[in-house]
Amino acid sequence: MSNSKASLTAIPLGGLGEFGMNMMALRYGDDIIVIDSGMMFPESELLGVDLVIPDITYLKQNRAHVRAILLTHGHEDHIGGLSYILRDLNVPVYGTRFTLALAKKRLEEAGLLQSTKLREVLPGRKVELGPFEIEFIAVTHSTIDCVALAVRTPVGVIIHTGDFKIDQTPVDGAPFDLHAFARYGNEGVLALFSDSTNVERPGFTPSERVVVPRLEELCRMAPRKVVLSCFASSIHRIQQVIEIAQRVGRKIAFVGRSMVDNVEIAHSMDCLRIPDGIVVRPQDIRSFDQKRLIVLASGSQAEPMSSLSRIAVDNHRFVTVDENDTVILSARIIPGNDKAIFRMLDHMFRRRALVYYDNSGGTIHVSGHASQEEQKLVLQLVRPRYFIPIHGEYRQLFRHAALAHQLGVVSGEILLIEDGQPIEFTADGARRIEPVTAGRVCVDSGSLEEIEEVVIRDRKHLSEDGIVVPIIAIDKHTGKLESQPEIVTRGFLPSDNGQEIVAGARDVILRTVEQSNAEEKTDWSVIKEKIRVDMKKYISKQTSKRPLILPVILEV
Amino acid sequence: MSNSKASLTAIPLGGLGEFGMNMMALRYGDDIIVIDSGMMFPESELLGVDLVIPDITYLKQNRAHVRAILLTHGHEDHIGGLSYILRDLNVPVYGTRFTLALAKKRLEEAGLLQSTKLREVLPGRKVELGPFEIEFIAVTHSTIDCVALAVRTPVGVIIHTGDFKIDQTPVDGAPFDLHAFARYGNEGVLALFSDSTNVERPGFTPSERVVVPRLEELCRMAPRKVVLSCFASSIHRIQQVIEIAQRVGRKIAFVGRSMVDNVEIAHSMDCLRIPDGIVVRPQDIRSFDQKRLIVLASGSQAEPMSSLSRIAVDNHRFVTVDENDTVILSARIIPGNDKAIFRMLDHMFRRRALVYYDNSGGTIHVSGHASQEEQKLVLQLVRPRYFIPIHGEYRQLFRHAALAHQLGVVSGEILLIEDGQPIEFTADGARRIEPVTAGRVCVDSGSLEEIEEVVIRDRKHLSEDGIVVPIIAIDKHTGKLESQPEIVTRGFLPSDNGQEIVAGARDVILRTVEQSNAEEKTDWSVIKEKIRVDMKKYISKQTSKRPLILPVILEV
């Protein structure tokens, strides 16, 4: 791609074409800054993969030029890739206080905290990085301390919204900085990159405060304790539940590692107001008056080892759900998690709990992302020359582009691009340039190792049809079989006709070896391949299955 | 369980506690009838499993007493288990004309058509089977020729709704037989078993006809051809699309095996009116005027080999989707399929098609199941002594029970039960009796073989951590190693440090064998276990992974 000094290039590396793993690089001459470093959870086809991050080949190739990573907020799809990416690319990380606190936690776990420079920024303030001047603009979202970025470059101003909604009555009193957007819009914005997540929703996303009446009603009328689950990063929601607890005369217990961690972090920063004496320790839950208790638990997505999952099957050290307890799922049911979540809630129903999981009786959850009218408002305020939808699957980017088109406020062009398609901005305008390497990298969270595609392909094969390992020992001098063929199988044969098929498979091997000539017998690779082919034919005929077949020849 | 002559027992075997594989047995003395014989699609954890059917151990144990299987309608979750269950239990199958036609197709494929007695029934007519007199009652649903059952027994009348909604303006003019429900309600009904699928939806489910205005608008204004996908069993929907095609001056092409099959069957029975000259053959689609064409394709759930999936990636023999083509997904996006469906639609968006997939701009799909008001209506009409919610996950059964409770029309008891929990009805009332074997059986659709749980467990293990097979050849007389240890792995090692780990693993084996005494060396099972344990320790330390380890010893 071009390295021309007079051009600015935006290089999307993640989040354009998928939901999650958000990352975008901006390059001017020899200076690169990276916005966000997210991860996403793997689809179920990615067997044994713990998480997925963007392919950063482009950044590694330009290692010397990368000046910093700038974080918009602390959600996993914006900071979850940090631990992996900083191992390859040790650059300073900029973010607001709460965002950095969450990032710190992860870097600590990965042993990277010492080696990483963390630079705290304040909404409304500016940072200079080479040719870039970045203003951090306060926006509202489902977590706290979120910012959009205005990046001033020699070619013009870029606005990157991060994730946002326009909450006119934010719980923490920190409003969406409409004026900053208006100011840049007045001055003239080269390009707007804006969040597309909720583009399918008409109207305005309700304020976070909208959940209060129904949650308060449920907590007030609950005959026994309330177990409420929300995302552990939803500090606004947690704040409101604490205040509800106070109003209805209940105490509150925090349960689950991420819930406890985040509450601690937010509280230590004065981002969460917890009245004295309102907290009950987890170990005291059992003995506390069940009518005066709210348990705030993480695990709203029914993650296998999470508190809520364990509570549901009566496998939690401190919390049970019993008859007439109230269970409130105050979170989105993320597509793909629905089966697990409903399985979990079914356990609660079986225990005769009162279970609330949707907005049918009153709002118990609102989204943190802008709906169409808010997206239009941002487009109207910024009225950019170029508009590039970000953060969404292709149809969402497409519909966001269509929305902008309908509005008619983009003076130049609406650019619908996906990961790896850079846009070059010059004085003359914007154009797509040659794609860079981009894609998804599968990671094992234990070893932090990349899991290669061939390994996942093998696992998929193994998982569907199992494996057959035919083994023979051959005398390396005479080429004679020195043992009975051995057949090992897994994940494949039904036990009732397994022995018969294995016996037949032994005969196949013997025949294959017998029918090979002397030359073939001394070339193990030929013999192996012949065994593989014959075995495959035999097994497919006997069972109509296609297990992985891995012949082994031992030289004795 | 009790075999008392004076009692009627209802034995739910599937569909109470899960969505799909519906099956319920009714027993009076030595006579058993079975209502429906469904299957369900496996959850993604069930690796390599093609479909799931109810465990019919109870029916096999009472083989001599099973008189018949009665089908309520032709959906897979009601007839999809027939081919598997009839192999074990050769009994006559009763159903309406269209239902039996669909069942025939499946039995033919399974080679069971000759040996199965199919008995056609008519809505409004009665059939006697031992002590049971069964009336088939016409109901409306998303497919045609659907019935509820009224089963008269010496203990009282049982009503089983099958799947239903109350469509006041059915496309085929065959109304929901409210009068039959009223008549039985007047007479007195012992127990009502009713569909719970849509219990979470307030109000009435709209009539199937409600989709016409929007679908007609889209087909009329489409700048080029329309590719519309719905369930192949949605004969009403297909009928309406045919009529729309006629009104807007387009021809229609049917694409996809199930779509073509079902259209043929329904047409041959006069259940589908296809005007002369309106059909375009698939092979003529390309050459036909693209502005005058509607393609009706199966594959609305993005099933991997379906027509719509193949069209989306330009891999269909006859159909492409090009710029300005209109794509309409006129079907529910079934939870669990959403990722695949949106991936498919994204391909359509990338081809610059106009894609419609939800009801936001006007209704393009309606459900076939009763919402709360219809469920209340049926409860009011039947006003049974006992009420048992069926067809749903536990929370849906629970909420249906709560709905009935709120209504107050059940004079006796509302019984919330799951698969395997029989209810015994006598003159004195109803009671739960000892559970029978019930559960899910995983089936391989190729071989029709049951897949055992241990095999699925192994596959899960293989799919997450892969497999390691350490192999040695030992002289059976001397106990001496006769070869270098061989290590075969799959789905496990990253290539970059794979060789190193394999070399280390070889050393582990050599050491383990060396350190064993003469006795151990002649007992292969001891040596194997020692190798397994040492290898597991070594690999877990090196990689923090836990692959399946399967040591093999060859005697030479």
JSON list of C-alpha atoms in Angstrom, two decimals, chain B residues 110 120 134 166 205 208 228 237 333 522:
[
{"chain": "B", "resi": 110, "resn": "ALA", "atom": "CA", "xyz": [-36.06, -45.76, 5.05]},
{"chain": "B", "resi": 120, "resn": "GLU", "atom": "CA", "xyz": [-56.01, -42.25, 6.35]},
{"chain": "B", "resi": 134, "resn": "ILE", "atom": "CA", "xyz": [-60.66, -41.04, 18.58]},
{"chain": "B", "resi": 166, "resn": "ILE", "atom": "CA", "xyz": [-56.79, -20.09, 15.61]},
{"chain": "B", "resi": 205, "resn": "THR", "atom": "CA", "xyz": [-51.28, -14.69, 16.41]},
{"chain": "B", "resi": 208, "resn": "GLU", "atom": "CA", "xyz": [-51.63, -16.42, 7.74]},
{"chain": "B", "resi": 228, "resn": "LEU", "atom": "CA", "xyz": [-38.46, -15.96, -1.62]},
{"chain": "B", "resi": 237, "resn": "ARG", "atom": "CA", "xyz": [-47.58, -19.46, 2.31]},
{"chain": "B", "resi": 333, "resn": "ILE", "atom": "CA", "xyz": [-35.27, -17.28, 12.31]},
{"chain": "B", "resi": 522, "resn": "THR", "atom": "CA", "xyz": [4.64, -58.51, 30.46]}
]
